[in-house]
Coordinates of C-alpha atoms (C1' of nucleotides) and ligand atoms in Angstrom, one line a residue:
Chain I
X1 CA 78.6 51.7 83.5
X2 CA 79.6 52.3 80.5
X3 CA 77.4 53.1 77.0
X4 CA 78.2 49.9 75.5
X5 CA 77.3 48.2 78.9
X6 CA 74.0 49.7 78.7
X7 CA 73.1 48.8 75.4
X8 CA 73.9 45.6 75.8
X9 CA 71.9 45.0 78.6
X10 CA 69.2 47.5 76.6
X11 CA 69.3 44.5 73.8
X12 CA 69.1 41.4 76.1
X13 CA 65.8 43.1 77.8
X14 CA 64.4 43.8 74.7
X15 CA 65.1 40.1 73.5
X16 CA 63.3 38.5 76.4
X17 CA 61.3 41.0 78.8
X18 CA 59.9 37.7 79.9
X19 CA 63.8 37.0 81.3
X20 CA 64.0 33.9 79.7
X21 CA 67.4 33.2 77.9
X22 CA 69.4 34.9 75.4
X23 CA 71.9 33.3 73.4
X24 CA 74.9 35.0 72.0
X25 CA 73.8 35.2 68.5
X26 CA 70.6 36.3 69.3
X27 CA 72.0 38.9 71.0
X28 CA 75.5 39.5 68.4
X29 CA 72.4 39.9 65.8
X30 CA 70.8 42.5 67.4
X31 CA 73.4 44.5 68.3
X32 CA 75.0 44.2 64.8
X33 CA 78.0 43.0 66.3
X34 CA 79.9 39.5 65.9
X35 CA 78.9 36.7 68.5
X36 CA 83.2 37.0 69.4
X37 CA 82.1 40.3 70.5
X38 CA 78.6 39.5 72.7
X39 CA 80.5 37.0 74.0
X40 CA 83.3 39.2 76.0
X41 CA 81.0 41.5 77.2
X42 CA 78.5 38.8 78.6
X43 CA 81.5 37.6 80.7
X44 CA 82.2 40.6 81.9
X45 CA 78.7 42.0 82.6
X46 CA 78.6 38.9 84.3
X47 CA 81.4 39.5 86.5
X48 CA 79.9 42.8 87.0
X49 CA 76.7 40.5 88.7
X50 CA 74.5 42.5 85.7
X51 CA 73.7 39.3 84.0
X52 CA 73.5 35.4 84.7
X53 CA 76.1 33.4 82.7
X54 CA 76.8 29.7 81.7
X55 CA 79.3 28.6 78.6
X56 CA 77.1 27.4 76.4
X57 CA 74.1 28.0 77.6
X58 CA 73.0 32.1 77.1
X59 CA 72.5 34.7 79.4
X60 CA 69.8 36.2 81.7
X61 CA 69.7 39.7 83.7
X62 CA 69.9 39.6 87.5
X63 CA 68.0 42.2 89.5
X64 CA 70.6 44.7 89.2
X65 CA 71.0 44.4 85.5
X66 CA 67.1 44.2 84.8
X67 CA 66.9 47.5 86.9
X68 CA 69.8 49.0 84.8
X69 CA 67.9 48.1 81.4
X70 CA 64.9 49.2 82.0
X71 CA 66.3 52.9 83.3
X72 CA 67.6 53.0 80.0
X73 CA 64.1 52.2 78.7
X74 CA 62.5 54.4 80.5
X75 CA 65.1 57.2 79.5
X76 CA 64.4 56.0 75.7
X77 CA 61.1 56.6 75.9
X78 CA 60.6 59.6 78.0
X79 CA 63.1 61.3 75.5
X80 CA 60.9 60.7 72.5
X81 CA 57.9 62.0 75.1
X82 CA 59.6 65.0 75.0
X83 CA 60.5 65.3 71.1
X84 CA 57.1 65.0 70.2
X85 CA 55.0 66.7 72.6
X86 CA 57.6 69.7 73.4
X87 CA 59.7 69.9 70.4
X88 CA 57.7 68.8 67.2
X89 CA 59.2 65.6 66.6
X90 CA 57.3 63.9 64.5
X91 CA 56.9 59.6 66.0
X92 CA 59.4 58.7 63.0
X93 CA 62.2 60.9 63.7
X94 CA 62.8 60.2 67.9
X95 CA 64.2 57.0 67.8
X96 CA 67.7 58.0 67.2
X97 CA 67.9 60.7 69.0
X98 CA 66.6 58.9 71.9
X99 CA 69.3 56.2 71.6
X100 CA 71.6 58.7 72.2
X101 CA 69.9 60.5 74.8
X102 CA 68.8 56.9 76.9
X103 CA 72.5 56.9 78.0
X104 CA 72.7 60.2 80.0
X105 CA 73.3 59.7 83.5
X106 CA 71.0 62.0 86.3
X107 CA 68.1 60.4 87.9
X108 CA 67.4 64.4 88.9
X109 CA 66.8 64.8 84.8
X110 CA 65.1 61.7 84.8
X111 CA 62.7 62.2 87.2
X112 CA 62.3 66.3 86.4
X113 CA 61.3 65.0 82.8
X114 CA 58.9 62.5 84.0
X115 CA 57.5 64.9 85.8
X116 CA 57.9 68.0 83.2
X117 CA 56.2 65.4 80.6
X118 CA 52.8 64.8 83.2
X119 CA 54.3 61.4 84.0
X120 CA 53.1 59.5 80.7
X121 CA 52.2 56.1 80.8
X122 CA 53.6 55.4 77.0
X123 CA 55.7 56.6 74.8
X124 CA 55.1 58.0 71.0
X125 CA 55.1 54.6 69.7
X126 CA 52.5 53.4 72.2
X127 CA 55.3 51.3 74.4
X128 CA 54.9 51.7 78.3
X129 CA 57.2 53.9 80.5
X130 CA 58.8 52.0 82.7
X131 CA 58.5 53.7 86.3
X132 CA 62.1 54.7 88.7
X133 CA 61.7 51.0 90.1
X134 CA 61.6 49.2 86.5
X135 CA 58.4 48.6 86.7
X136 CA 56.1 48.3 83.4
X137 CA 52.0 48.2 83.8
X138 CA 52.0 46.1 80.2
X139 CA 48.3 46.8 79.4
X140 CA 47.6 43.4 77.5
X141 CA 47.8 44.7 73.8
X142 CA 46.5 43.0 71.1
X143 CA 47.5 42.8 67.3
X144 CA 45.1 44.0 64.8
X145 CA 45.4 40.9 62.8
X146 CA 43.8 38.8 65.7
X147 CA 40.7 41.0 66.0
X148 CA 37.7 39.3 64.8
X149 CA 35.5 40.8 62.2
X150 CA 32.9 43.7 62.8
X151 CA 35.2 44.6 66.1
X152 CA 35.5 48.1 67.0
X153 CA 38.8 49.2 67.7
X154 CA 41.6 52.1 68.7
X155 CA 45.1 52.1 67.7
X156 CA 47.3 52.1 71.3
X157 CA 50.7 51.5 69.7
X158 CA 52.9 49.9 66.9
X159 CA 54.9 46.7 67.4
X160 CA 57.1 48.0 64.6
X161 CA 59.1 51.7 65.2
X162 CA 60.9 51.9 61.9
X163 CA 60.5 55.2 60.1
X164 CA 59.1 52.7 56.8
X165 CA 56.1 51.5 58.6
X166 CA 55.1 54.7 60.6
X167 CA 55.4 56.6 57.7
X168 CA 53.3 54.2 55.9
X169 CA 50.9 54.7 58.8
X170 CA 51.1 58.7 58.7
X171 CA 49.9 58.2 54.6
X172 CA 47.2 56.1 55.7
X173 CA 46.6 58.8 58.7
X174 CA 46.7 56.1 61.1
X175 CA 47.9 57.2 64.7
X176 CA 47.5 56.4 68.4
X177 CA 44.0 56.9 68.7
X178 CA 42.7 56.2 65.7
X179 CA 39.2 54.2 65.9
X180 CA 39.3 51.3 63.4
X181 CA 36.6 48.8 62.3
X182 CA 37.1 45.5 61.5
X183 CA 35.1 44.7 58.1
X184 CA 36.4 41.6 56.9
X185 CA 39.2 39.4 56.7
X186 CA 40.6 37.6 53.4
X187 CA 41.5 34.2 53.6
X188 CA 44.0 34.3 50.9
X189 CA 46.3 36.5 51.9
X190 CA 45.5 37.0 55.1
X191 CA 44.2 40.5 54.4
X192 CA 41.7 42.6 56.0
X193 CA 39.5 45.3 55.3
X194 CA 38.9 48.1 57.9
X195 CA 37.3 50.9 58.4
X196 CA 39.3 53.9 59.1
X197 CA 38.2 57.7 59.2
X198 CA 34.7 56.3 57.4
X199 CA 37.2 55.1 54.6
X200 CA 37.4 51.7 54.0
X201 CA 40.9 50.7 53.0
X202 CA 42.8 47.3 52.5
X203 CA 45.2 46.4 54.9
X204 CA 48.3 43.2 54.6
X205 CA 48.9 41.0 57.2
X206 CA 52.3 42.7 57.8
X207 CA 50.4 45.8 58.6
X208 CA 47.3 44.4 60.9
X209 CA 50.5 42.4 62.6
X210 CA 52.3 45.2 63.5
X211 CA 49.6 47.6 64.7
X212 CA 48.4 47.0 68.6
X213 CA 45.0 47.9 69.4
X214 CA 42.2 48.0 72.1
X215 CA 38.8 46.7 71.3
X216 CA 35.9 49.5 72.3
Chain R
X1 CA 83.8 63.4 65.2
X2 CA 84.1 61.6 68.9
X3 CA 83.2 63.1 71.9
X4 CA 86.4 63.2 72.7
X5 CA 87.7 65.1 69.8
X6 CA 84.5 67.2 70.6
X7 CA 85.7 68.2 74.3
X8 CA 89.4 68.9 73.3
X9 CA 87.8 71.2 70.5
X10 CA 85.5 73.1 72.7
X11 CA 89.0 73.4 75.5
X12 CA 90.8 75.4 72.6
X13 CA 87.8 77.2 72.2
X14 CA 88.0 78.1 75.9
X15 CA 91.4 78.8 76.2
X16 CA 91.4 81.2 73.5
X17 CA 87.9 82.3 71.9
X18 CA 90.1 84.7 70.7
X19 CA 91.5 82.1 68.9
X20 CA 95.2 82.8 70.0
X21 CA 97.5 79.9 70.1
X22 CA 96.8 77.2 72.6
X23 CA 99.9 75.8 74.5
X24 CA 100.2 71.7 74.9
X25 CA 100.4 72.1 78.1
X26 CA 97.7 74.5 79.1
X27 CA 95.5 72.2 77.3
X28 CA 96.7 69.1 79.3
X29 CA 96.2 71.2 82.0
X30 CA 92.4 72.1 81.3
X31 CA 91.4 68.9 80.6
X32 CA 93.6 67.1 83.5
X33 CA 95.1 64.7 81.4
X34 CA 98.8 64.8 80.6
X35 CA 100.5 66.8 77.9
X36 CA 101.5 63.3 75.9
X37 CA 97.7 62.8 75.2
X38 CA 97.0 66.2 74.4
X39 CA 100.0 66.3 72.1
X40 CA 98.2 62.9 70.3
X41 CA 94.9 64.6 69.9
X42 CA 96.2 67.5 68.7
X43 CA 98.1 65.8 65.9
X44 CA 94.5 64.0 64.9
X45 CA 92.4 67.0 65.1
X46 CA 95.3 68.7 62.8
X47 CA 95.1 65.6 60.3
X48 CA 91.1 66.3 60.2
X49 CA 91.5 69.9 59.8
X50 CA 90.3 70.7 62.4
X51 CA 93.1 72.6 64.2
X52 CA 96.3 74.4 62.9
X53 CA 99.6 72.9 64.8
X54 CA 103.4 73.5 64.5
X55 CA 105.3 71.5 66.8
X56 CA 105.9 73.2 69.7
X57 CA 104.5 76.1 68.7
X58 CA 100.9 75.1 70.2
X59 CA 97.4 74.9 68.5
X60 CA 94.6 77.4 67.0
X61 CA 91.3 76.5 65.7
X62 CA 90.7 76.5 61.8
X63 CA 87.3 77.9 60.7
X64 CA 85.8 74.4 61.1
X65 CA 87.5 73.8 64.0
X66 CA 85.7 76.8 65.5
X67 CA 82.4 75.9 63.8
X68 CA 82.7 72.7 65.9
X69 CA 83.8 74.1 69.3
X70 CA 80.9 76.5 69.2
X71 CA 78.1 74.2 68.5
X72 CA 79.1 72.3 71.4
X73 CA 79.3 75.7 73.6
X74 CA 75.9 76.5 71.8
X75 CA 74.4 72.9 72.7
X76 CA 76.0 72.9 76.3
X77 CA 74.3 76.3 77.0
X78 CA 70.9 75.6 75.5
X79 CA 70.6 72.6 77.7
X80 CA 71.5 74.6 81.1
X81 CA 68.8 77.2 79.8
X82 CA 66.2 74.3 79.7
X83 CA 67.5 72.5 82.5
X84 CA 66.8 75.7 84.7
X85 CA 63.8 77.2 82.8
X86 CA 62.1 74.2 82.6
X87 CA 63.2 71.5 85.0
X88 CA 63.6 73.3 88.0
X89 CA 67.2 72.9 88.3
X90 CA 69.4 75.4 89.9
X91 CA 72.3 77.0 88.3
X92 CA 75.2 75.3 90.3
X93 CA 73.8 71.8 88.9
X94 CA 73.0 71.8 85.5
X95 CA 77.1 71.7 84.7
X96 CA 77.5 68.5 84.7
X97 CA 74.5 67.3 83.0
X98 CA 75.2 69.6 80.3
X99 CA 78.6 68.0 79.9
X100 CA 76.9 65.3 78.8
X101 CA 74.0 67.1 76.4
X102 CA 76.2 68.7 74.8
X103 CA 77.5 66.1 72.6
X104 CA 74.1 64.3 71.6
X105 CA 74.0 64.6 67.9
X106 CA 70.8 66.2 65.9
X107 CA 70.9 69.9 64.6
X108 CA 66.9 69.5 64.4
X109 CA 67.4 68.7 68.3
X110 CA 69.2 72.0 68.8
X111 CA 67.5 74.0 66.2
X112 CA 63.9 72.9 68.4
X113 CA 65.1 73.3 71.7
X114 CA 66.3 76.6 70.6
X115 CA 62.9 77.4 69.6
X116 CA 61.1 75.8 72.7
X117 CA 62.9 78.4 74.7
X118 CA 62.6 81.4 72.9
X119 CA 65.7 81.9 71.4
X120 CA 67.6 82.3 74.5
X121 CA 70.3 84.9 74.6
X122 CA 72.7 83.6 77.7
X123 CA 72.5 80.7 79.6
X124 CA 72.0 80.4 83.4
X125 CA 75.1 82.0 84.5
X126 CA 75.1 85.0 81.8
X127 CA 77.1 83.4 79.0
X128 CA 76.2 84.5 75.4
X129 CA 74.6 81.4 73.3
X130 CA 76.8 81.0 70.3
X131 CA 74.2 81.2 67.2
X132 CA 74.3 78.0 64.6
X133 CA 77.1 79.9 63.0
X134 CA 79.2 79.8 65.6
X135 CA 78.5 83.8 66.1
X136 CA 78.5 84.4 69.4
X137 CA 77.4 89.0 70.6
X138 CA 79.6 89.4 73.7
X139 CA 78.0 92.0 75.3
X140 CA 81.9 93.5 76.4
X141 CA 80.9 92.7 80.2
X142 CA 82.8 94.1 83.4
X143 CA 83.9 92.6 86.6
X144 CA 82.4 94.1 89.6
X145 CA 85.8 94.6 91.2
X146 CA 86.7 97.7 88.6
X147 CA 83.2 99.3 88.7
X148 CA 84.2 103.0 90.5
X149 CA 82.3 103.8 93.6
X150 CA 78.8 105.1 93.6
X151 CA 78.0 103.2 90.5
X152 CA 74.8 101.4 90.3
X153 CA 75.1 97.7 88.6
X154 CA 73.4 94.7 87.6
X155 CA 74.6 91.3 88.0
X156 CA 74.3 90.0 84.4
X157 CA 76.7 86.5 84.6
X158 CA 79.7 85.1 87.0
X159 CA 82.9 84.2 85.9
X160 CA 83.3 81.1 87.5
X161 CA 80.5 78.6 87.3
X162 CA 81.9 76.4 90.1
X163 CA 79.1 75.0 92.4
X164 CA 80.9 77.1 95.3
X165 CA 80.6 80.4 93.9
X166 CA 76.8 79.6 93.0
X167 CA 75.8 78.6 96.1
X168 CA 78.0 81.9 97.8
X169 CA 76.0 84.0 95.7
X170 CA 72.9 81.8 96.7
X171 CA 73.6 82.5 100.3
X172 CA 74.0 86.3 99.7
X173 CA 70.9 86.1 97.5
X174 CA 72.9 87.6 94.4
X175 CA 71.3 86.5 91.1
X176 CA 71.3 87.6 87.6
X177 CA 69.4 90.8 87.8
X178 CA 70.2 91.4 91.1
X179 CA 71.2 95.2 91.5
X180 CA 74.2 96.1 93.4
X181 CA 75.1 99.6 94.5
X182 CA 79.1 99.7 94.8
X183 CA 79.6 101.9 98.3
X184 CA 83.4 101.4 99.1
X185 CA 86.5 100.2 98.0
X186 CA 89.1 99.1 100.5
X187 CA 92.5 99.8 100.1
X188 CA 93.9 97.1 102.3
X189 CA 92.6 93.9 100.8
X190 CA 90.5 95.2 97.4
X191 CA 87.1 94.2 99.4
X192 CA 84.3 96.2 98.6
X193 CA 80.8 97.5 100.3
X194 CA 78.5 97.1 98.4
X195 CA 74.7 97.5 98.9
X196 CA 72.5 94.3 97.4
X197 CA 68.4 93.9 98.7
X198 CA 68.9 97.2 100.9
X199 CA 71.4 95.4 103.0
X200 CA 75.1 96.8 102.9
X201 CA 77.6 94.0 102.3
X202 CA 81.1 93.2 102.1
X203 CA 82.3 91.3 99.7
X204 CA 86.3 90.0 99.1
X205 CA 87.9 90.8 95.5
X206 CA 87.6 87.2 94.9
X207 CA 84.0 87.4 94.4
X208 CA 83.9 90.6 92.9
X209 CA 86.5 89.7 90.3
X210 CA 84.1 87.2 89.6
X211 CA 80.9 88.4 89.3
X212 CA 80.0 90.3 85.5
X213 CA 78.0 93.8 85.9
X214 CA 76.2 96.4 84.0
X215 CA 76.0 99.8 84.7
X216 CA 73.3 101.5 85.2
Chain G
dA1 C1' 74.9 6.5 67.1
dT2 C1' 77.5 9.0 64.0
dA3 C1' 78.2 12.6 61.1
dA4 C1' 77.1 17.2 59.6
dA5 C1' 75.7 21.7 60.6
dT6 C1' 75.4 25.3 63.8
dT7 C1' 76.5 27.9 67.8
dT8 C1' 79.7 29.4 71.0
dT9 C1' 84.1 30.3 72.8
dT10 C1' 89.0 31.2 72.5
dA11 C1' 93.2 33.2 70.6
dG12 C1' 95.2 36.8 68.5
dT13 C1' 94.8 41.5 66.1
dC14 C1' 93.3 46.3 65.7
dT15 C1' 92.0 51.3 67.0
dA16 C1' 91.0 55.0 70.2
dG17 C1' 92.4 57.2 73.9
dT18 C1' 94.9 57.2 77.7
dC19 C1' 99.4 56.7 80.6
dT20 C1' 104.7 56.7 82.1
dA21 C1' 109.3 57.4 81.1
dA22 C1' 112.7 59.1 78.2
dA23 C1' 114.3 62.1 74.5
dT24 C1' 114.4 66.6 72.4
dA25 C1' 113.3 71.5 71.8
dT26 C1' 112.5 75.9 73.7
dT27 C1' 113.0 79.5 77.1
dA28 C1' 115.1 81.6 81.1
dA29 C1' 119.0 82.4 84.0
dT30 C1' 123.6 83.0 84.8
Chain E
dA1 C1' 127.1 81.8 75.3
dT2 C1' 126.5 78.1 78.2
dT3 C1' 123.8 76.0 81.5
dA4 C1' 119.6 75.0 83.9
dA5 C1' 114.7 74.8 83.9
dT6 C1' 110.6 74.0 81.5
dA7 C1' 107.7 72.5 77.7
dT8 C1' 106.8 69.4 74.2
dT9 C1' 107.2 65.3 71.7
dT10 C1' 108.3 60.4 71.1
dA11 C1' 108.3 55.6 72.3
dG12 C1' 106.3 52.0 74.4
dA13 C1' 102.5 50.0 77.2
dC14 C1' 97.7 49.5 78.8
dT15 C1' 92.3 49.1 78.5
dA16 C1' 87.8 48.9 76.2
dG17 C1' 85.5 47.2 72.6
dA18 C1' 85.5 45.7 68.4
dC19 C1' 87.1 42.1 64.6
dT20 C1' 88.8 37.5 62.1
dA21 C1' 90.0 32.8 62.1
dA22 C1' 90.2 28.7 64.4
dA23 C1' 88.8 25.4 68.1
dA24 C1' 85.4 23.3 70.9
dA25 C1' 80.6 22.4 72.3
dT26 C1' 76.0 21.7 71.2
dT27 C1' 72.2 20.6 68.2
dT28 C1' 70.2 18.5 64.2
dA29 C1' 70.0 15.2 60.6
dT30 C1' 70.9 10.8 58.8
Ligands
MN301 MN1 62.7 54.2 70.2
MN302 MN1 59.4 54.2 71.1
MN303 MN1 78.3 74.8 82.0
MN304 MN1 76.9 77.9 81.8

DNA sequence: ATAAATTTTTAGTCTAGTCTAAATATTAAT
DNA sequence: ATTAATATTTAGACTAGACTAAAAATTTAT
């Protein structure tokens, strides 16, 4: 398999975990590439039995190819396991690094890291680890935003990884872990006020959206 | 630059860390392609400056060029070090994996894993870790097979990596450290007796030619 | 039900990196 | 100093993976 193999079967995971369909543009878009391109390599990932394929009509993994994603995924995440805990990464700065580390091939490393790492169940970002069979325990996260008021919460992960929102967390001092408390909820805007380190700040909708917690 | 580019770099390197001229051919050779592609290559890495090249008169590394090849060698080395320290791999399989390491892209990567293991001076096999310069303190080394008789030595690196030397050496429980007592020299086939863990040993001029001593 | 808009596929082109076969230059042998 | 052998370069072809432009299918709107 080759690295562009691998990311494309990377992106039509990510697009539907669920396994429903993707279509070419959905997936062209992600990848940043033109729907020409997603196009030739559905067909031949599909002759490659990695994905199913009808003109027209989008494109699901088989077995084989969900297995191959989520190895990648799992190597993704373990990598930025590592950067943080071992090497000081901080959870904005793993992501590409780990896009080019996801793509090297030794289930010996693999499994040595898992293990190195105290077989973590989630990654910097709060996104599971998929286990050596592709596998995912998805612990049923929910989005701040749908908490209801005077819930006590913890952070458990971010539905957004860029480097803008977590380092709009990190000012905030928001990380995995972080107990939060649902004050009140504006009907306006759809803005909420929490509690957070006994400070009570204002939060948007695109922030409460994007943060997954656990109610306590 | 491509990983490509990056393994024909870190080939001249190898053929000449002297930085002598390479030869087309020898380079064809080393990487087992054939002397057309090489000459291709060649003619790139000369447009990027990365290479000096006459035709026919081979190929040297410009100081960039060299800057390049070493922070692959310095990568590639770092990586067997963890992969050994840490992982639990052995030193005849971390090769190949590190073939692979050694062209993921992020100095902070290198810089950290540096750290995280101490600042390591050789790598599993006794090869010096170039610095981020590109410095590299070769300890001037000597093969076992010229060490005069009576000497007492210490295995400090081999010089061949191959996963059959390794696992020779394995058998005979020779490791780095591991102090050999030179006894006898035969005239007849250049095999010595040598005296490693108490036990008296012969050993062919194959594997002493190979393996890099200190005096003691 | 048709027409318009959108999505998807096809056809043809490009670059990187490889190859084989042939041409040319260099080196070694007579 | 020629000739033979070897090394190197050039020319032309191939594959992977991308692109643009155009054709075809599907979906949406009238
Ligand atoms: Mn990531
Ligand atoms: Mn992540
Ligand atoms: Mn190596
Ligand atoms: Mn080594």
């Amino acid at each position: 398999m080759t690295r562009s193999e691998e990311n494309y079967l990377k992106s039509i995971f990510h697009l539907a975990e669920d396994n429903t369909s993707v279509s070419t543009n959905a997936l062209a878009k992600k990848m940043k590439i033109k729907a020409s391109s997603s196009t030739e390599m559905i067909k031949k990932l599909s002759e490659k039995g990695h994905v199913y394929y009808k003109k027209y009509k989008g494109v699901k993994l088989t077995k084989k190819g969900r297995l191959a994603a989520t190895s990648i995924v799992r190597k993704h995440r373990l990598w930025e396991v590592f950067l943080v805990d071992k090497l000081g990464f901080s959870w904005d700065e793993v992501h590409e690094v780990a896009e080019q580390l996801e793509h090297i091939k030794s289930s010996k490393l693999t499994d040595e890291l898992d293990s190195f790492l105290n077989y973590p169940k989630a990654d910097p970002h709060g996104d599971p680890i998929p286990d050596s069979n592709g596998n995912i325990i998805d612990s049923k996260r929910q989005v701040l935003a749908n908490v209801s008021i005077h819930a006590n919460c913890i952070c458990i992960g971010v539905n957004d990884s860029s480097k803008f929102f977590l380092k709009y967390l990190d000012k905030f001092k928001i990380k995995l872990g972080t107990k939060i408390t649902v004050l009140n909820r504006e009907f306006y805007d759809s803005s909420m006020t929490v509690l957070i380190n006994n400070k009570k700040t204002s939060i948007s909708k695109e922030v409460s959206n994007n943060l997954y917690v656990e109610i306590i």
